[in-house]
XYZ file of C-alpha atoms in Angstrom:
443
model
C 27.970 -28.725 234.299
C 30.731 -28.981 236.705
C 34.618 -28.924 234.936
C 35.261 -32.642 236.663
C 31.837 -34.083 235.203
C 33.147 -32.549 231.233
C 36.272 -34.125 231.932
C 35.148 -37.637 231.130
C 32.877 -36.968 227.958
C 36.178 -35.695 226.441
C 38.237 -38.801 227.504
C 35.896 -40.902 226.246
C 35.768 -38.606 222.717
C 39.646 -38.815 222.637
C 39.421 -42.370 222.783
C 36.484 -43.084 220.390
C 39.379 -40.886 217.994
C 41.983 -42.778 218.360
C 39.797 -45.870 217.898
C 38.656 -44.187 214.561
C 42.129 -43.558 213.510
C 43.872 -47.089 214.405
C 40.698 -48.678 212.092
C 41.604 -45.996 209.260
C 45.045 -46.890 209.682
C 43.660 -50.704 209.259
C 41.779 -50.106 206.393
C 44.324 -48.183 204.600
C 46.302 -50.777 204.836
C 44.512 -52.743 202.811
C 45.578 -50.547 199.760
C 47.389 -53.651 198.435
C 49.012 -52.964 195.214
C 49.429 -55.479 192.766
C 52.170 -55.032 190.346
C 53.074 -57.073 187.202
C 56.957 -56.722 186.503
C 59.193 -58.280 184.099
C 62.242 -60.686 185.509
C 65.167 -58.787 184.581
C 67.940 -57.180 186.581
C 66.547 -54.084 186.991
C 63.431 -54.966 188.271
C 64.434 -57.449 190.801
C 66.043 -54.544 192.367
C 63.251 -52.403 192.420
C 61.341 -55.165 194.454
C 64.198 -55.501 196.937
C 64.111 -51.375 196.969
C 60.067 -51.453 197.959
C 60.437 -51.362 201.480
C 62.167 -48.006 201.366
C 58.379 -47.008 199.311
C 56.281 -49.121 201.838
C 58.127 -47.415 204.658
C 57.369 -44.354 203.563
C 53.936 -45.014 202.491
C 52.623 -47.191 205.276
C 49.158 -47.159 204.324
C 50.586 -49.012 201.062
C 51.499 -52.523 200.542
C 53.587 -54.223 197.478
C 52.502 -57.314 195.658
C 54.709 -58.611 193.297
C 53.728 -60.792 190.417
C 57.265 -61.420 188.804
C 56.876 -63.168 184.890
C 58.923 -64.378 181.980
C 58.965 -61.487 179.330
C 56.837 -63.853 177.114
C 54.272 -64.814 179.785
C 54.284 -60.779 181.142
C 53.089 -59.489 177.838
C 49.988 -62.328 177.743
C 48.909 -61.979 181.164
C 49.136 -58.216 181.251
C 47.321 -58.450 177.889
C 44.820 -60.214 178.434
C 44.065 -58.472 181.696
C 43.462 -54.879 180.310
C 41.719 -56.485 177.090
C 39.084 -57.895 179.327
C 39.282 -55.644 181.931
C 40.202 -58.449 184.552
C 41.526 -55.728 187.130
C 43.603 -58.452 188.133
C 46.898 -55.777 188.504
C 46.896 -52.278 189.722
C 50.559 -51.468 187.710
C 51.390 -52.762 184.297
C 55.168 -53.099 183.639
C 54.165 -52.536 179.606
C 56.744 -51.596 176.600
C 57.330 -48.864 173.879
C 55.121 -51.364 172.002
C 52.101 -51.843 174.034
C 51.836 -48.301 175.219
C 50.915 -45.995 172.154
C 48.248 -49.288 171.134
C 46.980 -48.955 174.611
C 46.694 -45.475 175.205
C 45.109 -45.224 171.575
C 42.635 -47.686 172.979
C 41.779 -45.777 175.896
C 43.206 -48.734 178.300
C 45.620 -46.521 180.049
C 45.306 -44.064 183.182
C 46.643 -40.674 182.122
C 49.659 -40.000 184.716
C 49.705 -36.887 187.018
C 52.867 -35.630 187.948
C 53.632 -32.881 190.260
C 56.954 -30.416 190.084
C 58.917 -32.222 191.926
C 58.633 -35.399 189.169
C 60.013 -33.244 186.957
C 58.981 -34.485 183.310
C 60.853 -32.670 181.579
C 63.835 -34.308 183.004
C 62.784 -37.268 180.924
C 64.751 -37.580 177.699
C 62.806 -36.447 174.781
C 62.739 -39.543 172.781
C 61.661 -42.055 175.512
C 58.823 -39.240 176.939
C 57.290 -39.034 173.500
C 57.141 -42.950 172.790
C 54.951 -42.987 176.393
C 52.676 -39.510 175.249
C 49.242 -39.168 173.346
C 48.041 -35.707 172.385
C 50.831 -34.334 175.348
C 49.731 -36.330 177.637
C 51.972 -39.248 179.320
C 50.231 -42.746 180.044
C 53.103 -44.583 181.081
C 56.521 -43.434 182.860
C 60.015 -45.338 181.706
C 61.557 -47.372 184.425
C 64.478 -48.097 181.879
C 65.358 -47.516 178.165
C 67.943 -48.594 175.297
C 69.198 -47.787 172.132
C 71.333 -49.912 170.202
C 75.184 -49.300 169.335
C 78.395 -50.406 168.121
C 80.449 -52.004 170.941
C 83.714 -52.980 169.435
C 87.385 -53.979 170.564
C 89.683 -50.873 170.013
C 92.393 -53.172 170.101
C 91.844 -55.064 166.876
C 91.020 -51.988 165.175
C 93.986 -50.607 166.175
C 95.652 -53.792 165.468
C 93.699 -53.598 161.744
C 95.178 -50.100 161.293
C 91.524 -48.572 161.263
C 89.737 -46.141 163.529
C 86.110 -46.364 163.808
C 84.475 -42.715 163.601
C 81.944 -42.385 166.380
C 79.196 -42.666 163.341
C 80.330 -45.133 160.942
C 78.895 -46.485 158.164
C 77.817 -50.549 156.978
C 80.571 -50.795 154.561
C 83.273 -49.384 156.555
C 82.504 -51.877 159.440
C 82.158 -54.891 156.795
C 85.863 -53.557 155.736
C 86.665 -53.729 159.226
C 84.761 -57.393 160.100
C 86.666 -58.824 157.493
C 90.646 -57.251 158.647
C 89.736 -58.434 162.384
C 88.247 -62.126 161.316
C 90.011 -64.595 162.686
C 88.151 -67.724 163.313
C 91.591 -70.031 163.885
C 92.612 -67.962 166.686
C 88.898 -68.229 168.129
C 87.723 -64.205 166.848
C 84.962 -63.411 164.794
C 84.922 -60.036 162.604
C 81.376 -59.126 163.822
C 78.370 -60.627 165.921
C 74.668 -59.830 165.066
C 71.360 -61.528 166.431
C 69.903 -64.319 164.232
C 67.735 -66.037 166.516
C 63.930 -65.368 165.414
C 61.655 -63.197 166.853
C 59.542 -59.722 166.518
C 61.693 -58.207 169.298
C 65.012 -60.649 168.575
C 66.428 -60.490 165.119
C 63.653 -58.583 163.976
C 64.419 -55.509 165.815
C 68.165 -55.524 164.560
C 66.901 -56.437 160.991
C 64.093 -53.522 160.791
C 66.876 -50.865 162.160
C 68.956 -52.410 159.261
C 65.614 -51.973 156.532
C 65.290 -48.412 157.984
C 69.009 -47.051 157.486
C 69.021 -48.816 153.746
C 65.750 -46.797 153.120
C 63.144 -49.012 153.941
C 60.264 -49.429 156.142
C 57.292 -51.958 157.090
C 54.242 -50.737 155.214
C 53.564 -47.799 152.909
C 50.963 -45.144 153.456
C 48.549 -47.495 152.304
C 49.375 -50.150 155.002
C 50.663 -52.289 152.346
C 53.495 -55.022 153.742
C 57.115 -53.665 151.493
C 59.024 -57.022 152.127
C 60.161 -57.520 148.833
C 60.980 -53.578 148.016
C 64.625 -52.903 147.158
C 65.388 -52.166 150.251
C 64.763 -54.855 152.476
C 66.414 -57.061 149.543
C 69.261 -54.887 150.561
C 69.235 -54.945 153.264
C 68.596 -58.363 154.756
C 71.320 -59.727 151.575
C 73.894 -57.700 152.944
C 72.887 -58.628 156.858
C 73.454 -62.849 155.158
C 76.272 -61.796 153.440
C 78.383 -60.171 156.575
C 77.403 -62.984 159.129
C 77.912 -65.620 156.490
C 81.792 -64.079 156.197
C 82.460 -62.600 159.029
C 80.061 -64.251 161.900
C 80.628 -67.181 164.380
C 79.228 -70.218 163.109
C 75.701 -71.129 164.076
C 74.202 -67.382 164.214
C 70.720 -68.428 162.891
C 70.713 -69.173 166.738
C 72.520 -66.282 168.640
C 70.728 -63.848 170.990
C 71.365 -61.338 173.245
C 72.272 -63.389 175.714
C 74.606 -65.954 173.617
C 76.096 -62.804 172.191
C 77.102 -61.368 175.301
C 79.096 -64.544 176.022
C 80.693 -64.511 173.415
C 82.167 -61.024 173.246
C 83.178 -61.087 177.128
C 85.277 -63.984 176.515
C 86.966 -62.273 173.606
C 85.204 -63.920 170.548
C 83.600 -60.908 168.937
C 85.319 -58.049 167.206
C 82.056 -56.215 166.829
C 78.835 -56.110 168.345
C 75.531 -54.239 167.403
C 73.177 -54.391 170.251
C 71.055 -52.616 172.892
C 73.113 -50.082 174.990
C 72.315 -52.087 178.127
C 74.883 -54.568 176.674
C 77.570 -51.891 177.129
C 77.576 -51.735 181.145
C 78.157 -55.744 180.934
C 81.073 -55.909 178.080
C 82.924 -53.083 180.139
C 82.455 -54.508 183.289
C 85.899 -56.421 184.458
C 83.847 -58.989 186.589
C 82.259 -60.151 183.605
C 84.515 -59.294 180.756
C 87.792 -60.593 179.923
C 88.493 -58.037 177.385
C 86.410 -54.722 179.262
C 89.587 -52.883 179.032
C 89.621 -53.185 175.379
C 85.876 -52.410 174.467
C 84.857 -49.205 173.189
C 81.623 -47.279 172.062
C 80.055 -45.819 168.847
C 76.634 -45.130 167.009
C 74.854 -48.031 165.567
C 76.356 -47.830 161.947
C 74.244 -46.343 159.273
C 73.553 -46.900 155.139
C 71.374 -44.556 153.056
C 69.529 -42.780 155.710
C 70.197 -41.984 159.610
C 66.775 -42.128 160.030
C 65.890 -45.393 162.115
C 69.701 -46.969 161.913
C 69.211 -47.209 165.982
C 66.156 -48.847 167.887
C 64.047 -47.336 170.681
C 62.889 -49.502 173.672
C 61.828 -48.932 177.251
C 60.604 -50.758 179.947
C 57.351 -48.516 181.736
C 55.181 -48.904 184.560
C 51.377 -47.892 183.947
C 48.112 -48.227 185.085
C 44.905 -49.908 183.986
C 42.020 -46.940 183.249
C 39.430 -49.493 185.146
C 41.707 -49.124 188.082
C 40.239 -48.241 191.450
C 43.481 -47.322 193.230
C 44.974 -45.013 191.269
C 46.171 -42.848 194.029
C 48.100 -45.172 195.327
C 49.591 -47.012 192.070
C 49.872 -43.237 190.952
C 52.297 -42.664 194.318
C 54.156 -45.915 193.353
C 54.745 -45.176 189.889
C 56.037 -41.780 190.385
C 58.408 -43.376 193.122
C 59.667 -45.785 191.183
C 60.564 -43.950 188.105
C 61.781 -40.721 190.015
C 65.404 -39.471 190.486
C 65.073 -39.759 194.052
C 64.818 -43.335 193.356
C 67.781 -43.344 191.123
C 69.970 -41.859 193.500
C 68.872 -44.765 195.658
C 70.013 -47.255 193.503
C 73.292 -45.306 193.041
C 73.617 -45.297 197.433
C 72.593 -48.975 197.435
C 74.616 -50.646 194.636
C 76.862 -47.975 193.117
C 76.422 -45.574 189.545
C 77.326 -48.567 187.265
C 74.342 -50.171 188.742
C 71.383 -47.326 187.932
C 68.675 -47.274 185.335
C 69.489 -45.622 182.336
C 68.202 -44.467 179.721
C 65.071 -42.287 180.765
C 66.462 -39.162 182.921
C 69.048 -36.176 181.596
C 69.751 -35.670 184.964
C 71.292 -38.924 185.007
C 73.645 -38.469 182.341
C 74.487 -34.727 183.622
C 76.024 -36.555 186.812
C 79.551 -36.780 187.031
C 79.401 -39.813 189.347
C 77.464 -41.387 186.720
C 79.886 -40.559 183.726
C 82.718 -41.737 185.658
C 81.138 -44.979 186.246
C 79.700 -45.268 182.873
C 82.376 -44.551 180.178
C 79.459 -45.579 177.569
C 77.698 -42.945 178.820
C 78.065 -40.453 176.286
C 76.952 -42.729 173.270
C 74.118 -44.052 175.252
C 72.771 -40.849 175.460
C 73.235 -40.067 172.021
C 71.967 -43.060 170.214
C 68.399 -42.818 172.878
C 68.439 -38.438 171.924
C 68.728 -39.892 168.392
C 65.888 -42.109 168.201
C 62.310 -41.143 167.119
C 59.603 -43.471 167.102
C 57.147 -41.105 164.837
C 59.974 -40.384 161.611
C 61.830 -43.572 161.682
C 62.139 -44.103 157.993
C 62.953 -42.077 154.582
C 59.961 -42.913 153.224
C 56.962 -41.179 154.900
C 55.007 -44.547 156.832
C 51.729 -44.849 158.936
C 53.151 -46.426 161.846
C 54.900 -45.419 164.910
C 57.932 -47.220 166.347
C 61.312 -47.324 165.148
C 62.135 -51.774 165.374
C 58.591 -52.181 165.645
C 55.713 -50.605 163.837
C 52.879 -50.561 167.175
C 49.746 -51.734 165.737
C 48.608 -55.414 167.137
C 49.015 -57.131 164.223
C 52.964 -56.478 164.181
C 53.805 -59.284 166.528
C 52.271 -62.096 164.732
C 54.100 -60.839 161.585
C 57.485 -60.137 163.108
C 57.461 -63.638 164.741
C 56.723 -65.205 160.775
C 59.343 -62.975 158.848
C 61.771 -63.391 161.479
C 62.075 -67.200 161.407
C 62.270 -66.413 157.340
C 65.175 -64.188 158.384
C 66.508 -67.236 159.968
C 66.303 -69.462 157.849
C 67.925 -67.287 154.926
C 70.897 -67.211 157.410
C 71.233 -70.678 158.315
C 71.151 -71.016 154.720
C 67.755 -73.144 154.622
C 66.271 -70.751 152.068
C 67.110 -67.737 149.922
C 66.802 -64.528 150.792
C 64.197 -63.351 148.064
C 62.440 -67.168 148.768
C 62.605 -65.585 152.418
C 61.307 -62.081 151.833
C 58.270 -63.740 149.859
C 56.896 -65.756 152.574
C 57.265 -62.923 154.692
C 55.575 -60.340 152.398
C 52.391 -62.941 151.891
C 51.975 -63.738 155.678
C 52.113 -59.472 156.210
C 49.668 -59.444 153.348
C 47.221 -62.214 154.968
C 47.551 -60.261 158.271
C 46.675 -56.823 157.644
C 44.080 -57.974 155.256
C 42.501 -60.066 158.437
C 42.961 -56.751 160.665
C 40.845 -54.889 158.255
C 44.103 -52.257 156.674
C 43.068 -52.999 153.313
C 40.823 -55.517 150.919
């Protein structure tokens, strides 16, 4: 065959190819990946950040399905319960995960060198593993901590150690209380809930030597303990706390101790980038940073929680979720945040590399004790007595929310003074009881 006559088979073959190629491109396209994300701070960022992951993954496209904490965990439940398939990434947290994976509802994460697991701090990586493997990778994590005003301590003639104790901070709460002139010795959540005052309360039970159930699964409510414990948590608030605490959450708390009205506050880390932040603190300048204060036992005195993105095990686009997910929850994608909206501004809590960064430690003079109270943390020995769960504020077994919602409106009620605390612990101890009896623990 002449050379002119092969010269239009070929043509016509190099155009068939690109044909082919423009309809892969189409139909890769398609990969549409649906992701269910909490409405927090952090998160709405990511979504802004997504075009940077779409741009470099154009065969990928982002779907957002932004919920209510609340509403997140029921949809997201109910979705991998039934295996709806309705979302190709779960944002799940340190409670769901270890049920899930347990379950076999999670997609075992691959991650290649460059990920670098290891870089993950110990704690947080361990909370998200099963038998060594990881099933869901943090976005963001928190410990809890004393955040306090160095200048009434000063003022009170006391400095705080960097791991103090209950009673020397009720000594202190009651040398800085001064409700006339608008301060309040200490502020602590009261408002009820499994993951509100429930997760400050059970750090309390754990560092007076408590826990949720014995070996045996059996509820320990009315144990020594949490008697303790929760009569001491009464007492302090009762002297030293604003008035209507039976009421105060994170977010009421926060108010409060940027405009100047809290001496002390024991609360998540993430708190700490807020209270020293002179845009939204009138007394940043003044704040400073120690452990979460501890009674009989280190052991579980500070809580454990992180935000993670996973995906479904019925999923069929794992590559691409997979892609996302390792994006996401990267350090390239840290640094990103850090270009886009300064240090102050990444996610914390889930990468030593983070904390090694000077730009970082500069921006973050909380840094340090963030670190420490997260490296501290460990969701499988959380209390002095040996117990069957794992989870430090939390014991993650599915029963656990409909009993931390019930004993923490008891805890509530104690505080606003609407019951005793031993009426309190009793209701609480026979709703446990009915629970894990239902769920099969124990006749």
């Amino acid at each position: 065959m002449p050379a002119s006559l092969l010269v239009a088979p070929v043509r016509l073959a190099a155009a068939a190819a690109a044909v082919a190629l423009s309809f892969g491109g189409l139909a890769q396209a398609q990969t549409e990946l649906v992701i269910a994300t909490v409405n927090n701070g952090h998160m709405i960022e990511m979504q802004k950040l997504g075009k940077h992951f779409e741009q470099a993954n154009p065969d990928i496209k982002l779907k957002w399905v932004t919920l209510e904490e609340g509403v997140l965990r029921q949809r997201v439940t109910t979705d991998i319960a039934t295996k709806g398939g309705q979302f190709d990434v779960m944002t799940i947290g340190l409670y769901e995960a270890p049920i899930w994976s347990k379950k076999g509802w999670l997609q075992e994460l691959k991650t290649d060198a460059a990920y670098d697991v290891d870089d993950l701090l110990p704690a947080v990586r361990s909370g998200l593993s099963m038998d060594g493997k990881l099933f869901a990778a943090p976005f963001y994590a928190e410990s809890s901590m004393l955040m306090y005003r160095k200048d009434l301590a000063d003022k009170a003639g006391v400095q705080v150690p960097e791991r103090p104790t209950w009673p020397q901070i009720k000594d202190l709460a009651s040398k800085i209380h001064d409700p006339k002139n608008g301060v309040y010795g200490i502020c602590l959540r009261g408002k009820p809930g499994w993951g509100d005052n429930m997760a400050f309360i059970t750090t309390l039970v754990n560092t007076f030597g408590g826990q949720w159930f014995d070996m045996q699964w059996k509820p320990q409510l009315e144990s020594k303990p949490w008697k303790e414990a929760v009569s001491f948590y009464v007492d302090l608030l009762k002297n030293y706390g604003p008035p209507g605490s039976s009421a105060n959450s994170f977010n009421e708390i926060l108010a409060l101790t940027n405009s100047g009205k809290c001496g002390m506050w024991v609360d998540a880390t993430i708190a700490a980038s807020f209270v020293s932040d002179p845009k939204q603190s009138k007394v940043a300048a003044q704040m400073a940073f120690a452990q979460a204060p501890t009674m009989n036992t280190p052991k579980g005195a500070n809580w454990l929680w992180s935000w993670n993105l996973a995906i479904p095990a019925g999923s069929k686009k794992v590559a691409a979720a997979q892609k996302f997910i390792s994006w996401s929850t990267s350090k390239d994608y840290i640094q990103l945040v850090a270009k886009t909206n300064g240090w102050a501004n990444v996610p914390t809590g889930t990468r030593k590399s983070t904390y090694a960064n000077p730009e970082f430690q500069k921006a973050a003079r909380f840094a340090a004790a963030e670190k420490t109270a997260i490296d501290s943390a460990n969701p499988t020995d959380s209390t002095l007595p040996k117990s069957p769960y794992v989870g430090v504020q939390f014991a993650a077994i599915p029963e656990f929310q409909a009993i931390g919602i019930a004993v923490g409106q008891q805890m509530s009620s104690a505080l606003a003074g609407r019951t005793t605390v031993d009426a309190a612990l009793k209701a609480g101890q026979v709703t446990a009881d009915r629970e894990m009896r239902k769920g099969g623990y124990y006749k």
